[in-house]
Short mmCIF file of C-alpha atoms in Angstrom, two decimals:
data_model
loop_
_atom_site.label_atom_id
_atom_site.label_comp_id
_atom_site.label_asym_id
_atom_site.label_seq_id
_atom_site.Cartn_x
_atom_site.Cartn_y
_atom_site.Cartn_z
CA UNK A 240 -14.25 17.97 37.57
CA UNK A 241 -11.55 18.68 35.89
CA UNK A 242 -13.59 20.84 33.21
CA UNK A 243 -10.97 21.01 31.12
CA UNK A 244 -9.77 17.30 31.04
CA UNK A 245 -13.73 16.86 30.36
CA UNK A 246 -13.79 19.36 27.60
CA UNK A 247 -10.52 17.69 25.83
CA UNK A 248 -11.71 14.13 26.03
CA UNK A 249 -14.94 15.09 24.70
CA UNK A 250 -13.32 16.51 21.64
CA UNK A 251 -11.08 13.90 21.14
CA UNK A 252 -14.62 11.54 21.58
CA UNK A 253 -15.63 13.22 19.06
CA UNK A 254 -12.60 13.58 17.07
CA UNK A 255 -12.07 9.82 17.23
CA UNK A 256 -16.28 8.44 16.44
CA UNK A 257 -15.78 10.47 13.71
CA UNK A 258 -12.71 9.49 12.35
CA UNK A 259 -12.96 5.90 12.54
CA UNK A 260 -16.69 5.77 11.50
CA UNK A 261 -15.08 7.03 7.84
CA UNK A 262 -12.09 5.16 7.95
CA UNK A 263 -14.03 2.13 8.14
CA UNK A 264 -16.40 3.48 5.14
CA UNK A 265 -13.30 4.11 2.97
CA UNK A 266 -11.77 0.14 4.35
CA UNK A 267 -15.47 -2.10 4.71
CA UNK A 268 -14.72 -5.12 5.14
CA UNK A 269 -11.52 -7.22 4.13
CA UNK A 270 -13.01 -10.05 1.74
CA UNK A 271 -12.74 -13.74 3.50
CA UNK A 272 -9.67 -15.92 2.70
CA UNK A 273 -6.47 -15.01 1.46
CA UNK A 274 -7.13 -15.77 -1.99
CA UNK A 275 -9.57 -12.81 -2.10
CA UNK A 276 -7.60 -10.64 -0.16
CA UNK A 277 -4.27 -10.66 -1.53
CA UNK A 278 -6.03 -9.18 -5.04
CA UNK A 279 -8.50 -6.79 -2.73
CA UNK A 280 -5.08 -4.81 -1.59
CA UNK A 281 -3.13 -4.84 -4.07
CA UNK A 282 -5.92 -3.16 -5.77
CA UNK A 283 -6.30 -0.53 -3.41
CA UNK A 284 -3.22 2.43 -3.66
CA UNK A 285 -5.06 4.14 -0.69
CA UNK A 286 -4.55 1.12 1.34
CA UNK A 287 -1.56 2.97 3.37
CA UNK A 288 -3.80 6.21 3.45
CA UNK A 289 -6.99 4.49 5.38
CA UNK A 290 -5.30 2.84 8.10
CA UNK A 291 -3.08 6.09 8.90
CA UNK A 292 -6.40 7.26 9.41
CA UNK A 293 -8.00 4.83 11.51
CA UNK A 294 -4.59 5.04 13.74
CA UNK A 295 -5.11 8.42 14.09
CA UNK A 296 -9.03 8.26 14.96
CA UNK A 297 -8.17 6.16 17.61
CA UNK A 298 -4.84 7.11 19.09
CA UNK A 299 -7.51 9.75 20.51
CA UNK A 300 -9.38 7.48 22.42
CA UNK A 301 -7.61 7.12 25.76
CA UNK A 302 -7.43 10.82 25.73
CA UNK A 303 -11.79 10.23 25.09
CA UNK A 304 -11.80 7.92 27.62
CA UNK A 305 -9.59 9.54 29.81
CA UNK A 306 -12.00 12.76 29.91
CA UNK A 307 -14.68 10.61 31.01
CA UNK A 308 -12.96 9.76 33.60
CA UNK A 309 -12.40 12.48 34.32
CA UNK A 310 -16.39 13.27 35.32
CA UNK A 311 -17.00 10.30 36.60
CA UNK A 312 -15.00 9.98 40.03
CA UNK A 313 -18.34 8.70 42.74
CA UNK A 314 -17.64 5.04 44.29
CA UNK A 315 -17.99 1.79 41.97
CA UNK A 316 -18.59 4.44 38.76
CA UNK A 317 -14.99 5.44 39.05
CA UNK A 318 -12.96 2.54 39.29
CA UNK A 319 -14.57 1.52 36.74
CA UNK A 320 -13.92 4.53 34.29
CA UNK A 321 -10.54 4.12 35.04
CA UNK A 322 -10.48 0.09 34.45
CA UNK A 323 -12.49 1.55 31.26
CA UNK A 324 -9.36 3.62 30.22
CA UNK A 325 -6.30 1.43 31.60
CA UNK A 326 -8.16 -2.03 29.08
CA UNK A 327 -8.76 1.20 26.63
CA UNK A 328 -5.13 1.38 25.91
CA UNK A 329 -4.61 -1.40 25.54
CA UNK A 330 -6.56 -1.94 23.61
CA UNK A 331 -5.75 1.11 21.56
CA UNK A 332 -1.58 -1.18 21.41
CA UNK A 333 -3.45 -4.17 19.94
CA UNK A 334 -4.95 -2.04 17.13
CA UNK A 335 -1.80 -0.35 16.20
CA UNK A 336 0.25 -4.32 15.94
CA UNK A 337 -3.18 -5.20 13.65
CA UNK A 338 -3.50 -1.67 11.17
CA UNK A 339 0.63 -2.31 10.71
CA UNK A 340 -0.25 -5.23 9.62
CA UNK A 341 -3.22 -5.12 7.50
CA UNK A 342 -2.13 -1.53 6.36
CA UNK A 343 1.68 -1.74 5.28
CA UNK A 344 2.75 -5.63 5.68
CA UNK A 345 0.24 -6.92 4.08
CA UNK A 346 0.06 -4.40 1.13
CA UNK A 347 3.19 -4.58 0.45
CA UNK A 348 2.99 -8.44 -0.04
CA UNK A 349 0.15 -7.72 -1.27
CA UNK A 350 1.91 -5.42 -4.09
CA UNK A 351 4.83 -7.80 -4.60
CA UNK A 352 2.17 -10.93 -5.50
CA UNK A 353 0.64 -8.50 -8.22
CA UNK A 354 4.49 -7.68 -10.00
CA UNK A 355 5.88 -11.13 -9.97
CA UNK A 356 5.17 -13.18 -12.59
CA UNK A 357 5.99 -17.08 -12.47
CA UNK A 358 7.01 -19.31 -9.28
CA UNK A 359 8.41 -16.06 -8.06
CA UNK A 360 3.93 -15.34 -8.04
CA UNK A 361 3.57 -18.00 -6.03
CA UNK A 362 5.62 -17.58 -3.37
CA UNK A 363 4.59 -14.19 -2.73
CA UNK A 364 1.26 -15.60 -2.01
CA UNK A 365 2.21 -17.78 0.19
CA UNK A 366 3.97 -14.60 2.16
CA UNK A 367 1.08 -12.47 2.01
CA UNK A 368 -1.25 -15.76 2.65
CA UNK A 369 0.75 -16.40 5.96
CA UNK A 370 0.60 -12.65 7.11
CA UNK A 371 -3.24 -12.60 5.98
CA UNK A 372 -3.27 -15.64 9.12
CA UNK A 373 -1.75 -13.51 11.22
CA UNK A 374 -4.28 -10.47 11.06
CA UNK A 375 -6.82 -12.72 11.96
CA UNK A 376 -5.61 -13.77 14.89
CA UNK A 377 -4.66 -9.85 15.96
CA UNK A 378 -7.50 -8.15 14.62
CA UNK A 379 -9.32 -10.67 17.06
CA UNK A 380 -7.81 -9.06 19.43
CA UNK A 381 -8.76 -6.11 18.33
CA UNK A 382 -11.99 -6.40 18.70
CA UNK A 383 -12.07 -8.21 21.98
CA UNK A 384 -10.03 -5.07 23.75
CA UNK A 385 -10.24 -2.33 21.62
CA UNK A 386 -13.86 -2.47 20.85
CA UNK A 387 -15.52 -5.40 23.51
CA UNK A 388 -14.23 -4.67 26.77
CA UNK A 389 -13.66 -1.14 26.87
CA UNK A 390 -16.88 0.31 26.38
CA UNK A 391 -18.53 -3.08 28.07
CA UNK A 392 -16.55 -0.90 30.98
CA UNK A 393 -17.03 2.81 30.56
CA UNK A 394 -21.18 1.75 29.39
CA UNK A 395 -21.38 0.17 33.37
CA UNK A 396 -19.08 3.26 34.32
CA UNK A 397 -21.66 5.59 32.87
CA UNK A 398 -25.10 4.07 34.06
CA UNK A 399 -24.17 3.72 38.08
CA UNK A 400 -22.76 7.07 37.75
CA UNK A 401 -25.08 10.51 38.13
CA UNK A 402 -23.41 12.47 35.84
CA UNK A 403 -24.92 11.80 31.63
CA UNK A 404 -28.14 9.58 31.19
CA UNK A 405 -27.49 6.34 33.39
CA UNK A 406 -29.02 4.54 29.71
CA UNK A 407 -26.88 5.67 27.46
CA UNK A 408 -24.34 3.62 30.16
CA UNK A 409 -26.58 0.55 29.49
CA UNK A 410 -26.33 0.86 25.74
CA UNK A 411 -22.89 0.42 25.31
CA UNK A 412 -22.78 -2.04 27.85
CA UNK A 413 -25.23 -4.50 26.35
CA UNK A 414 -23.66 -3.61 23.02
CA UNK A 415 -19.72 -3.73 24.03
CA UNK A 416 -20.89 -7.11 25.70
CA UNK A 417 -22.03 -8.23 22.53
CA UNK A 418 -19.06 -7.49 20.97
CA UNK A 419 -16.27 -9.07 23.54
CA UNK A 420 -18.62 -12.01 22.87
CA UNK A 421 -18.56 -12.49 19.53
CA UNK A 422 -14.71 -11.41 19.77
CA UNK A 423 -14.43 -14.38 22.12
CA UNK A 424 -16.60 -16.78 19.81
CA UNK A 425 -14.62 -15.89 16.49
CA UNK A 426 -11.25 -16.59 18.95
CA UNK A 427 -12.82 -20.02 19.97
CA UNK A 428 -13.33 -20.41 15.91
CA UNK A 429 -17.14 -20.57 16.81
CA UNK A 430 -19.09 -19.69 13.89
CA UNK A 431 -22.55 -18.37 15.64
CA UNK A 432 -22.70 -14.80 15.63
CA UNK A 433 -22.00 -13.43 11.61
CA UNK A 434 -19.89 -10.42 11.60
CA UNK A 435 -22.25 -7.67 10.74
CA UNK A 436 -23.40 -8.51 13.54
CA UNK A 437 -21.15 -8.92 16.49
CA UNK A 438 -18.89 -6.47 15.11
CA UNK A 439 -19.45 -4.11 12.27
CA UNK A 440 -22.78 -3.38 13.06
CA UNK A 441 -22.24 -2.50 16.58
CA UNK A 442 -18.59 -1.24 16.42
CA UNK A 443 -21.26 1.48 14.56
CA UNK A 444 -23.40 2.11 17.17
CA UNK A 445 -20.39 2.70 19.64
CA UNK A 446 -19.43 5.09 17.71
CA UNK A 447 -22.62 7.45 17.54
CA UNK A 448 -22.36 6.49 20.92
CA UNK A 449 -19.31 7.88 21.68
CA UNK A 450 -19.91 11.08 19.36
CA UNK A 451 -23.14 11.60 21.07
CA UNK A 452 -20.62 11.44 24.33
CA UNK A 453 -18.49 13.78 23.69
CA UNK A 454 -21.05 16.31 23.08
CA UNK A 455 -22.25 16.51 26.45
CA UNK A 456 -19.04 16.33 28.04
CA UNK A 457 -18.16 19.20 25.78
CA UNK A 458 -21.83 20.50 27.55
CA UNK A 459 -21.36 19.67 31.01
CA UNK A 460 -17.79 21.45 31.02
CA UNK A 461 -18.93 24.29 29.64
CA UNK A 462 -21.27 24.47 32.31
CA UNK A 463 -18.96 23.90 34.99
CA UNK A 464 -16.77 26.87 34.09
CA UNK A 465 -20.30 29.38 34.75
#
């Protein structure tokens, strides 16, 4: 185990979790439907800054996962930890695309709609509505590949390892599984799991999990130096 990698990963886990929770609290849920979402975005001048904070926070997650993988090196635990790190990298790329659409493109076209009048306002709304529809697809992909699969796999890695409490691993595995299944149902257009229960609540739980894991990683790296 590289104590420096684990410690750096722990610090990034703490900062990444706190930053994501802060951005989520400021962002809140985007209203359902373009007719509600476009005026909402246009009314929030801080929209760009909130999404920049979210991107910066999530950019720390791959480092956090890599640090955790450095502490999980035995057998299937080590293999799964590295798969999870790869998965969160994929999720980060998708998330940047999704957040760029939400935080920049949707804001620009929503502001254009707010400032238009007459026939131009209807045209601007159609453009904003098209962006909103694309955003629904990227958002579902981000749910699955950023908050679902990586935590499901990393949770299993922790549960099968001996470096950290195994119950924490099983907890992340189960919550990550819930998010993954919810994301798949959203993709299929099935109204089975409410958004609050399938993404909003579980993502908050996983951020608390990452915060706790970050603290444990920093402590374990300190013991490794002794």
